[in-house]
Coordinates of C-alpha atoms in Angstrom, one line a residue:
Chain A
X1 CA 57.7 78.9 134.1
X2 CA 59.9 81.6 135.4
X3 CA 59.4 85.8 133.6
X4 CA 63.0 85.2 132.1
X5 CA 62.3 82.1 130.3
X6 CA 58.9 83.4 129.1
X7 CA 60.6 86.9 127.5
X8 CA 62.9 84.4 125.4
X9 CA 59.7 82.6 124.5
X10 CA 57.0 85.8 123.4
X11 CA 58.9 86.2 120.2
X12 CA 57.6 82.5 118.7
X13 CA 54.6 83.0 120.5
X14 CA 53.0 85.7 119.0
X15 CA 54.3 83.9 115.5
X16 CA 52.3 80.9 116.6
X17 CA 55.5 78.7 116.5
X18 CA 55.2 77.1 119.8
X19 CA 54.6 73.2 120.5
X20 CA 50.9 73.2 122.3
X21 CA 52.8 72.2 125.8
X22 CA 54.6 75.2 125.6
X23 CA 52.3 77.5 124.0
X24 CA 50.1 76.6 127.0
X25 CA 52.7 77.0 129.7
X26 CA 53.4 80.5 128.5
X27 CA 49.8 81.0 128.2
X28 CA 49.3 80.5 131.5
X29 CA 52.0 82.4 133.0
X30 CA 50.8 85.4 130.9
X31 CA 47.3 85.1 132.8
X32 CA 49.3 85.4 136.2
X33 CA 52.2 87.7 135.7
X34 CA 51.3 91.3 134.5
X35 CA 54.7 92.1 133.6
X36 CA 54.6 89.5 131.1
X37 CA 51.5 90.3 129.8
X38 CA 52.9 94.2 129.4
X39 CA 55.7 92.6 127.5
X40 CA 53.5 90.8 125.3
X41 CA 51.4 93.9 124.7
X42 CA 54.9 95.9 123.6
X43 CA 55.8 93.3 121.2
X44 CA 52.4 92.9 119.5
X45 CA 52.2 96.7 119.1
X46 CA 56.1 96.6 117.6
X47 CA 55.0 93.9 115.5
X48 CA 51.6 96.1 114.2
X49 CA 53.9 98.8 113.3
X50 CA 56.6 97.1 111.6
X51 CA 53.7 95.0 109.4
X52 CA 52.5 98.9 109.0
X53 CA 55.4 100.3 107.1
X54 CA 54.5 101.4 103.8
X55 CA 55.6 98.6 101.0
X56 CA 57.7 100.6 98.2
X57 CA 57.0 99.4 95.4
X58 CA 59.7 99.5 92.2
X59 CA 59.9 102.6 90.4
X60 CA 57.8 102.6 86.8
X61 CA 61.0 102.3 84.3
X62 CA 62.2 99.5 86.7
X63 CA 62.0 96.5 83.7
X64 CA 63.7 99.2 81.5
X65 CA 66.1 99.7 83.5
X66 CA 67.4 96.1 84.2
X67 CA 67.1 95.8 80.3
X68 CA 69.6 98.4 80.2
X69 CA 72.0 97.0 82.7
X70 CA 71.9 93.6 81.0
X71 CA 72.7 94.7 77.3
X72 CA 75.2 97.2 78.8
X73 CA 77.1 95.9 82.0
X74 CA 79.2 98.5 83.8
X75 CA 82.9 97.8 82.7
X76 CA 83.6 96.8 86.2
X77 CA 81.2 94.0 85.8
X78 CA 82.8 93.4 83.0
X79 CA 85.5 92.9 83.9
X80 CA 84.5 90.7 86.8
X81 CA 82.6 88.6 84.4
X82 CA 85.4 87.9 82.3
X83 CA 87.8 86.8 85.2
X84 CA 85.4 84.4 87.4
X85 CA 82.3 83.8 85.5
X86 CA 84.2 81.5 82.5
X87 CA 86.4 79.9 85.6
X88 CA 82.6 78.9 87.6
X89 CA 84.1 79.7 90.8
X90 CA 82.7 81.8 93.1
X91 CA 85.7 84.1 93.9
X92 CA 84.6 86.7 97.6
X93 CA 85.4 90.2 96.5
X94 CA 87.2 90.1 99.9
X95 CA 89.3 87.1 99.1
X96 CA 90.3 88.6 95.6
X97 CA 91.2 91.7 97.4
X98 CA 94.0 90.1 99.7
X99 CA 95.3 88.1 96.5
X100 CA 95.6 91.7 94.9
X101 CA 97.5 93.1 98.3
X102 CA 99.5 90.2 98.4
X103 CA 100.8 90.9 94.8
X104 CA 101.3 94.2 95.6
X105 CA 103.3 93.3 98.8
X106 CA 105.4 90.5 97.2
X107 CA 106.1 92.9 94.2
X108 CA 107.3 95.8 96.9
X109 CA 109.2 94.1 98.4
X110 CA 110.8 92.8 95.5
X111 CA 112.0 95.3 94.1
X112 CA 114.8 96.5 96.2
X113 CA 115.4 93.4 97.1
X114 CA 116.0 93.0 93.2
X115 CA 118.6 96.2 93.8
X116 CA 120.2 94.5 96.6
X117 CA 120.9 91.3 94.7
X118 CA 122.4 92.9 91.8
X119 CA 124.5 94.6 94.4
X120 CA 125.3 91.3 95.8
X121 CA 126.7 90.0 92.3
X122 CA 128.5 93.4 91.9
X123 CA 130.1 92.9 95.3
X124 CA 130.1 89.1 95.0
X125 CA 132.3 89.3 91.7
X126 CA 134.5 91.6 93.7
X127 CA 135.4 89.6 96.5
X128 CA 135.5 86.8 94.5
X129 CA 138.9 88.2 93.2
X130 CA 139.7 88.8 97.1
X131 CA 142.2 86.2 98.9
X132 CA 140.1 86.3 101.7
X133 CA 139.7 82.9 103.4
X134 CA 136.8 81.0 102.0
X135 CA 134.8 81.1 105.5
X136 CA 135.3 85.2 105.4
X137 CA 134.1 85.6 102.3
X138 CA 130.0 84.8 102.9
X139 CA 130.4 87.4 106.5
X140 CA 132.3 89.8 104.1
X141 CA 129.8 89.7 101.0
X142 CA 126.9 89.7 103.8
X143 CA 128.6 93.0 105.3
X144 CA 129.2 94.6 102.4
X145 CA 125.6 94.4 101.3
X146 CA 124.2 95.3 104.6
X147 CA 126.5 98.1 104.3
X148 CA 125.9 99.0 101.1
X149 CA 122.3 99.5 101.6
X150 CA 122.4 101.5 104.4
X151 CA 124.8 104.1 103.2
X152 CA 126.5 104.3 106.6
X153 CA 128.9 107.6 107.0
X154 CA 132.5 107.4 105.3
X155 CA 134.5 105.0 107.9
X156 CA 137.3 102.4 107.3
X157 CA 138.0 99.6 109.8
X158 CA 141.3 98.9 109.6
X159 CA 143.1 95.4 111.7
X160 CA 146.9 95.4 111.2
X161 CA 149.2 92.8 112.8
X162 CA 152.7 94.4 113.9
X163 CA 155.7 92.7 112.3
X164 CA 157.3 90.2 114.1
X165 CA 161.0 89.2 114.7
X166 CA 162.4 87.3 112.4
X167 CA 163.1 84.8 114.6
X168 CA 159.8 84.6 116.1
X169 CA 158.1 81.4 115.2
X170 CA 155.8 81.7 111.8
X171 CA 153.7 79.2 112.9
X172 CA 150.7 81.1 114.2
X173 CA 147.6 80.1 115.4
X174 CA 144.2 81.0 114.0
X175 CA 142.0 83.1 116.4
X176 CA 138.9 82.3 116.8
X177 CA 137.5 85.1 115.9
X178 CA 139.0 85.0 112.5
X179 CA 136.5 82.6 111.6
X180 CA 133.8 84.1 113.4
X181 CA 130.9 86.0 112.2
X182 CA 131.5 90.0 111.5
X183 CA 130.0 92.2 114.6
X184 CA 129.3 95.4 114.9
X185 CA 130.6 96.6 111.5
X186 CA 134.1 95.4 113.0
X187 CA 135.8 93.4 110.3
X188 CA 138.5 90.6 112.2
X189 CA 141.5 89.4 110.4
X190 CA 143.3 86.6 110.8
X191 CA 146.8 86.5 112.1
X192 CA 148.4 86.2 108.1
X193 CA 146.1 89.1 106.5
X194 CA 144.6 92.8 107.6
X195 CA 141.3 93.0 106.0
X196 CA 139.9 96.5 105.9
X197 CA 135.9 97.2 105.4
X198 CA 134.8 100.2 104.1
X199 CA 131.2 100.9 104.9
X200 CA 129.2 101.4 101.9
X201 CA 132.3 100.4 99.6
X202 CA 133.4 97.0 98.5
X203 CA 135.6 95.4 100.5
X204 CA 139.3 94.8 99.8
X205 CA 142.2 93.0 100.9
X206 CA 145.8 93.8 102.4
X207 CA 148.2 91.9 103.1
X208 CA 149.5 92.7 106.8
X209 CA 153.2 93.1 107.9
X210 CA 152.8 89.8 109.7
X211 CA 153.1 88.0 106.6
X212 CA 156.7 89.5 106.0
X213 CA 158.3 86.6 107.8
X214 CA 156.8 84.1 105.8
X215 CA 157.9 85.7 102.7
X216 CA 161.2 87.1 103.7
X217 CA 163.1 84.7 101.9
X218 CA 161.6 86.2 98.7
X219 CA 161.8 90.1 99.7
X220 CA 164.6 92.0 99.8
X221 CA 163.8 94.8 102.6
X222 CA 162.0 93.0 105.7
X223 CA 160.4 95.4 108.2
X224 CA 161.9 96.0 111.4
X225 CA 159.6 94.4 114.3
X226 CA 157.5 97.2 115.8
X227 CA 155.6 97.5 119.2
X228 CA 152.2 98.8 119.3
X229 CA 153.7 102.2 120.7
X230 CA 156.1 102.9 118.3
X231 CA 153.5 101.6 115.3
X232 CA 151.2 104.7 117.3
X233 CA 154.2 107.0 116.9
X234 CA 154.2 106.1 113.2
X235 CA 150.5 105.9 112.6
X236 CA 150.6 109.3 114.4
X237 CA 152.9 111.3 112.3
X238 CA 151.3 109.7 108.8
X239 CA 148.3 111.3 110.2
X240 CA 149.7 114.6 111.0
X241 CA 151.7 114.7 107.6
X242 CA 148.2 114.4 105.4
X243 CA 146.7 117.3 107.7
X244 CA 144.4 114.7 109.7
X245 CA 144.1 114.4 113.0
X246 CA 144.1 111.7 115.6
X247 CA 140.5 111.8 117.5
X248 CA 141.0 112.1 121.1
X249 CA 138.0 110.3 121.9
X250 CA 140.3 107.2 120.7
X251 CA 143.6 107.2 122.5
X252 CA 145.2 104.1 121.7
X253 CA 143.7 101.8 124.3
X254 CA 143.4 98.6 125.0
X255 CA 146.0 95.8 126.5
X256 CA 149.1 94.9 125.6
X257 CA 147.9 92.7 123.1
X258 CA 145.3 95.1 121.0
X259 CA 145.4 98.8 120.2
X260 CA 142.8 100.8 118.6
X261 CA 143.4 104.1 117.2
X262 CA 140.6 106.7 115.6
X263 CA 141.9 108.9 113.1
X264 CA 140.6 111.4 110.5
X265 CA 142.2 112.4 107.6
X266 CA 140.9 113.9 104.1
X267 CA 139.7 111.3 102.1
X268 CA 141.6 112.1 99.2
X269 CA 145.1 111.5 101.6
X270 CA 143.5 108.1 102.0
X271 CA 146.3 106.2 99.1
X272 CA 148.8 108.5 100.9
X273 CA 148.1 107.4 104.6
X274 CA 148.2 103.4 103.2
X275 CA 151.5 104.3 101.5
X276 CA 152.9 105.9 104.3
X277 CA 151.8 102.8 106.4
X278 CA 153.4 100.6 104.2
X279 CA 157.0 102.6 104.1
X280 CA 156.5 102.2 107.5
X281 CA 156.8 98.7 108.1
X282 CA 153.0 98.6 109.0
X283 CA 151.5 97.1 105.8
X284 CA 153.5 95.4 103.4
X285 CA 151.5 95.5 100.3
X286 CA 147.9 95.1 98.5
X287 CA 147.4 91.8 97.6
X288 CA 144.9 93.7 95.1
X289 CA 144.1 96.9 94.2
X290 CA 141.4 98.1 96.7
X291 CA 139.0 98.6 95.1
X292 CA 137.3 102.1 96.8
X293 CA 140.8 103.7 97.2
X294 CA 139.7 105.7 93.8
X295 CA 136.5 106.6 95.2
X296 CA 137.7 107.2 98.4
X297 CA 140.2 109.6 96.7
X298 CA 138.1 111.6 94.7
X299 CA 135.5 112.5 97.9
X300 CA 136.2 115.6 99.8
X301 CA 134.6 115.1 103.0
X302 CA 136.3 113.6 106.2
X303 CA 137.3 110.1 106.3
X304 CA 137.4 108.0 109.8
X305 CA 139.9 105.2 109.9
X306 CA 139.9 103.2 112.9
X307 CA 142.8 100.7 113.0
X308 CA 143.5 98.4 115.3
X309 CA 146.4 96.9 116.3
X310 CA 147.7 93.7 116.7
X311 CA 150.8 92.9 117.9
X312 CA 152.5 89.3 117.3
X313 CA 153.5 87.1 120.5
Chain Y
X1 CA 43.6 75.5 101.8
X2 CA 42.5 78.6 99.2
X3 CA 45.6 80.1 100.0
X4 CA 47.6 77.2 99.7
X5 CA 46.0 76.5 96.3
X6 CA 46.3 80.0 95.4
X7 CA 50.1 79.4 96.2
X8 CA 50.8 76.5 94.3
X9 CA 49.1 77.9 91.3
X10 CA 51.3 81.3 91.5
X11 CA 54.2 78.5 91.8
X12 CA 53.7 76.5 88.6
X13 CA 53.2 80.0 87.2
X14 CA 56.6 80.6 87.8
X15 CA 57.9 77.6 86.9
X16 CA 56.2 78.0 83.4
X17 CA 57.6 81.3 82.6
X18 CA 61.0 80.0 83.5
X19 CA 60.8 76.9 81.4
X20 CA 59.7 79.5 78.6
X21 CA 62.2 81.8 79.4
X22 CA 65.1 78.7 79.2
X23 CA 63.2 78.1 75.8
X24 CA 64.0 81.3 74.6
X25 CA 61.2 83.3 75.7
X26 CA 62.6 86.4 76.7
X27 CA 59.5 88.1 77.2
X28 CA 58.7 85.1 80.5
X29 CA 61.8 87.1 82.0
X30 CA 59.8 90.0 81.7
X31 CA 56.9 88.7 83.8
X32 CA 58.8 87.7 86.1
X33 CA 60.1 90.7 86.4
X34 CA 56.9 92.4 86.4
X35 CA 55.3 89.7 89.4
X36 CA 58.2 89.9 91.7
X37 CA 59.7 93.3 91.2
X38 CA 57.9 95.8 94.4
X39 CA 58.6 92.5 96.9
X40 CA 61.9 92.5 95.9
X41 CA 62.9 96.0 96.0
X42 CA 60.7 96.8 99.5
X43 CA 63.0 94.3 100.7
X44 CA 66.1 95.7 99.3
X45 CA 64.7 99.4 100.9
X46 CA 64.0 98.4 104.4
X47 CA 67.7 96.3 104.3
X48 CA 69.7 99.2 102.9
X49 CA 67.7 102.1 104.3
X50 CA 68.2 104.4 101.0
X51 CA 65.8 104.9 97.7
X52 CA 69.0 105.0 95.3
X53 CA 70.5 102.2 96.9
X54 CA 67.3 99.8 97.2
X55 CA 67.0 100.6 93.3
X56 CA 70.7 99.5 92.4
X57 CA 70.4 96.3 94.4
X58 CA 66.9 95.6 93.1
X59 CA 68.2 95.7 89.5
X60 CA 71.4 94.1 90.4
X61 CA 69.3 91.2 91.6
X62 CA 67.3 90.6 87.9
X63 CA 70.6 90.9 86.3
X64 CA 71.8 88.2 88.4
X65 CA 68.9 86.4 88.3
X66 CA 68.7 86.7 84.6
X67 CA 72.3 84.9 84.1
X68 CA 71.8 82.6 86.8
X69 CA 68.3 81.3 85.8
X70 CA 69.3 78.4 84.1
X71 CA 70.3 76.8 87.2
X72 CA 67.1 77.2 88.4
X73 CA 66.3 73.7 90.3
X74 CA 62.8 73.9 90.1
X75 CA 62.3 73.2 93.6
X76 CA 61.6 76.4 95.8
X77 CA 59.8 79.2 94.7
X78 CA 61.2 82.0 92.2
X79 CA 60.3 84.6 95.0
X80 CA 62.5 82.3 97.6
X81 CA 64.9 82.2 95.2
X82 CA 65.3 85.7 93.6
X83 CA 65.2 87.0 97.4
X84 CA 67.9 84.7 98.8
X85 CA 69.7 86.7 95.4
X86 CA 68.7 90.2 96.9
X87 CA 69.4 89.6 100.6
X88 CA 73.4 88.1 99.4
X89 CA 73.9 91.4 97.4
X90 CA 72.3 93.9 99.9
X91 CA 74.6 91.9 102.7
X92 CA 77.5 92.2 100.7
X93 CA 76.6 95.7 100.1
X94 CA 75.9 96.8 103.9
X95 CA 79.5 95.3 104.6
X96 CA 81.5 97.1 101.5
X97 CA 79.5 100.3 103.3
X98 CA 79.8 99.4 106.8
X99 CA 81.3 103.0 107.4
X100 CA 78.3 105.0 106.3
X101 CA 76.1 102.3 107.9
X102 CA 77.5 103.4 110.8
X103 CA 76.8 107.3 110.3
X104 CA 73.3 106.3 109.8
X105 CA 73.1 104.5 113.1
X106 CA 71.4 106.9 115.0
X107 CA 70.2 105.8 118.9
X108 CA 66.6 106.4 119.8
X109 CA 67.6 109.0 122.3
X110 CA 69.7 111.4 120.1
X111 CA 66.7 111.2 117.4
X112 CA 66.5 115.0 119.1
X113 CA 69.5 115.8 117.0
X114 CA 68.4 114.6 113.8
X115 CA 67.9 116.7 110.9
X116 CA 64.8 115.6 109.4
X117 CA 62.2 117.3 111.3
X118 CA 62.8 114.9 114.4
X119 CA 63.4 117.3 116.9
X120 CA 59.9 116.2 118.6
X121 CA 60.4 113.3 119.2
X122 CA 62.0 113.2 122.6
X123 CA 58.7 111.6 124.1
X124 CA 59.1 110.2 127.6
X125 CA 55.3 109.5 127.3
X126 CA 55.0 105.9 127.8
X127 CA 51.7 105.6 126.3
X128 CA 50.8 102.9 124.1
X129 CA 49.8 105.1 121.4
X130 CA 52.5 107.5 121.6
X131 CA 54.1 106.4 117.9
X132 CA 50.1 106.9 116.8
X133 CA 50.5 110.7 117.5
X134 CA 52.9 110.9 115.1
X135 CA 53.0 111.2 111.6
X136 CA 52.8 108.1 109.1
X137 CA 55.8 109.7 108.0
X138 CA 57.6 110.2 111.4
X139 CA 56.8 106.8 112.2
X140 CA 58.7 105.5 108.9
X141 CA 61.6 107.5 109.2
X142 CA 62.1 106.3 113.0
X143 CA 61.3 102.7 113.0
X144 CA 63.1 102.7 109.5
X145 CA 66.8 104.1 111.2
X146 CA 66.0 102.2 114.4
X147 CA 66.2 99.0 112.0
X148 CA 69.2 100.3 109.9
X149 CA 71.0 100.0 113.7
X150 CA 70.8 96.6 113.6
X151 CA 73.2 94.4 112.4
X152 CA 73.6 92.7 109.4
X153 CA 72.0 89.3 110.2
X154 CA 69.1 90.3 113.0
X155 CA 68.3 93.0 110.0
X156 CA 67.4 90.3 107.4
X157 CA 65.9 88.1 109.5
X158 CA 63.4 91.2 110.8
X159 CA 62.7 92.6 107.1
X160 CA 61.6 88.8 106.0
X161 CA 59.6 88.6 108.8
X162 CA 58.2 91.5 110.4
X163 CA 57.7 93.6 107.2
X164 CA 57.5 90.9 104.4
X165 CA 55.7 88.3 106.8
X166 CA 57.9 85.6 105.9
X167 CA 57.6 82.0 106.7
X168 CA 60.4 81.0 109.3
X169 CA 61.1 78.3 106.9
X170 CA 61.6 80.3 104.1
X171 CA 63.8 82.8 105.9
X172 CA 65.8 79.9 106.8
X173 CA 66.1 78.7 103.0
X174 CA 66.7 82.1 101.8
X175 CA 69.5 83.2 104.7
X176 CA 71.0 79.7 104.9
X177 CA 70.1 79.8 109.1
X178 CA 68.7 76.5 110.1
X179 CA 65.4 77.4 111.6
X180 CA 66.1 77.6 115.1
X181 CA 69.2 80.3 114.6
X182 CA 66.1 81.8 112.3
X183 CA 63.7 81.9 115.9
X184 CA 66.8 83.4 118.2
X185 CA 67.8 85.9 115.5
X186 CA 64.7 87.3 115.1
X187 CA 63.5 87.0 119.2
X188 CA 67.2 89.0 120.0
X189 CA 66.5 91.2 116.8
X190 CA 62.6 91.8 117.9
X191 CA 64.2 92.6 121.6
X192 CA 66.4 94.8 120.5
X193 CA 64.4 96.8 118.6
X194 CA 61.9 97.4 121.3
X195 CA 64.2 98.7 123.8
X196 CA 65.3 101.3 121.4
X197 CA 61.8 101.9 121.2
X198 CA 60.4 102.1 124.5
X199 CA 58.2 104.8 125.4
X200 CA 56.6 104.7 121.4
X201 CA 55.1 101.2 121.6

């Protein structure tokens, strides 16, 4: 028997809980190997001193003072009384603990999510009035919460498709993107409607220049068909009128087909910049009332508009 | 055999005072008490390592013992029983305090820095009666903080059998082990604690 296997062994030897094989293997490896016996010599003196250790006994009121604790319970034993003892279940503290944090949690969280959905129905009602296609509306309603929430700085996306020749074909196809999901706070319109987003504001719907065609029948002025440099001129001069400016970080850029322009006007010019856009030809008319254009009125401080431009093939 | 008889008369003691007691004998509680109360609360001191705290879970235990009586099975001994009741709530306990069990870990070789008259006890004699030149005192207070550094489960097993002198069966019964995690506990636990005290046994 090797010194390794007899050190696992001393401990139910000196307790006597050996089979007699064992007990006499160990035995006589003790007689031959002094380390072992050393060993067996430590443990015998650990065990005298632990067997030493004074016994402390119970105090003198101890019966008295159980008597006490059983006709008067703490409250929190009480209390834990009342909730598992009539249930016979033997609930862990621990395991009661994590079903209190989880209620916490769930009711944490709930609460602004509870904001966020009354929000939703706020916002939801509003676009429900909206003739925004029905496949926009869930991105829309999604945006405008998301926006909502986060309380993004004062900026207006604005998509407007340049008025066509009256002879240009009305038939237009649906871009892709039209249907596609919103990105990067950038609302897309399709071909028949400019949409504008407001961060933080509901959104509302206009009804582009594009759609004059369709309806010219029906109107008595029709716009004149603009290029994306002369609707620039235009946008450019509105600006300039209502004492904004155009940011020259945003040049109109972009190809032929799409131009994006920055601008930054007072908020309160904001009715007056989508007036003058619809005098010029740019923006024939809401199809509702927007509904921030009050709110964006009455604020004083800088509003961003970037519009971009689409002009019709 | 004397002792055996001896034990199985203390048995059907108990089991008398608790059929009493389920009668409506509230004064067999009482004896009960009276017969088992300095076991149970050495036990509770040498597991939590503190006066006030061996006295809370001492009492705790009778409480509990006192509403759980009834489902007393009649099989094991009270002492087996009410113990397996003290070593669950001083377990418990130990874990809901794990942090200040921790501050009172204190390794054999910084017993130099302890507060409580210690400061001696840096003895690199290996001497087999170097713990007999201290103090009964000294001796408590060091093998007493060299056992609160054990964990939870090598802890019990050592207080039911190196201090209360335990049957490894009844350690077994009363920790829920099956008797052979009861022998490896105990031989790590038992190792353990003499390397942390080398050189004073």
């Amino acid at each position: 028997m090797e010194c390794a296997e007899v050190s696992l062994l001393l401990s139910e030897y000196v307790d006597d809980e050996l089979d007699p094989v064992t007990k006499g293997l160990v035995e006589t490896h003790l007689t031959a190997c002094t380390g072992c016996a050393a060993e067996l010599r430590s443990l015998q003196a650990y065990l005298r001193a632990m067997a030493g250790m004074e016994k402390v006994g119970a105090p003198p009121n101890f019966l008295a003072a159980v008597h006490e604790r059983l006709e008067h319970p703490s409250t929190l034993e009480r209390i834990v009384r009342w909730l598992f003892y009539p249930l016979k279940i033997k609930i862990p503290m621990e395991l009661a603990g994590i079903a209190l944090a989880t209620v916490l949690l769930v009711f944490t969280y709930q609460a602004p999510r509870r904001d966020k959905v009354q929000s939703l129905s706020e916002i939801s009602s509003e676009i429900h009035q909206s003739a925004l296609p029905a496949e926009m509306k869930g991105a829309a309603l999604d945006k405008a919460v998301d926006d909502r929430a986060a309380s993004t700085p004062r900026r207006i996306e604005l998509t407007l498709l340049l008025p066509v020749p009256k002879t240009a074909q009305p038939e237009l196809k649906r871009r892709p993107s039209a249907t596609a999901p919103l990105s990067d706070g950038k609302l897309e319109a399709g071909r028949q409607k400019a949409h504008e987003q407001i961060p933080g504001q509901p959104s509302a719907v206009l009804e582009g220049a594009s759609a004059a065609p369709m309806n010219a029948a029906k109107r008595d002025e029709s716009p004149a068909p603009l290029d994306s440099q002369r609707a620039y001129e235009l946008i450019q001069e509105s600006v300039t009128s209502l004492r904004g400016t155009v940011l020259p970080a945003a040049p109109p850029t972009g190809t032929s087909e799409r131009k994006t322009i920055l601008v930054q006007i007072p908020a309160r010019s904001y009715p007056r910049f989508l007036e003058s856009l619809r005098r010029a030809g740019l923006l024939q008319k809401f199809l509702e009332k927007p509904a921030h254009t009050e709110q964006a009125a009455g604020a004083e401080e800088p509003l961003e508009i970037r519009i971009e431009l689409i002009p019709a093939e | 055999m004397d002792e055996d008889q001896a034990q199985a008369a203390a048995k059907e003691q108990e089991f008398s005072w608790i059929r009493a007691f389920l009668n409506g004998d509230g004064s067999a509680f009482d004896k009960l008490v009276r017969c088992h109360q300095d076991k149970v609360f050495n036990v509770c001191y040498r597991m939590m390592g503190e006066y006030e705290e061996a006295g809370d879970c001492a009492q705790e235990t009778f409480v509990r013992a006192y509403r759980a009586l009834k489902e007393f099975r009649f099989e094991a001994r009270f002492s087996t029983w009410v113990l397996t009741i003290a070593i669950n709530i001083c377990r418990n306990r130990l874990k809901s305090l794990e942090h200040r069990v921790q501050m009172r870990m204190v390794r054999i070789d910084s017993f130099s820095k302890a507060s409580e008259g210690l400061s001696h006890l840096e003895i690199e004699d290996s001497a087999p009666d170097a713990l007999a030149q201290l103090t009964t005192r000294e001796q408590e207070l060091m093998l007493q903080k060299t056992i609160d550094g054990l964990p939870g489960d090598a802890r019990t097993v050592t207080v039911l059998r190196d201090i209360e002198g335990l049957s490894y069966e009844e350690i077994a019964r009363i920790t829920g082990y099956n008797p052979g995690t009861v022998k490896s506990k105990l031989a790590r636990a038992r190792q353990h604690l003499r390397r942390k005290l080398k050189g004073l046994i």
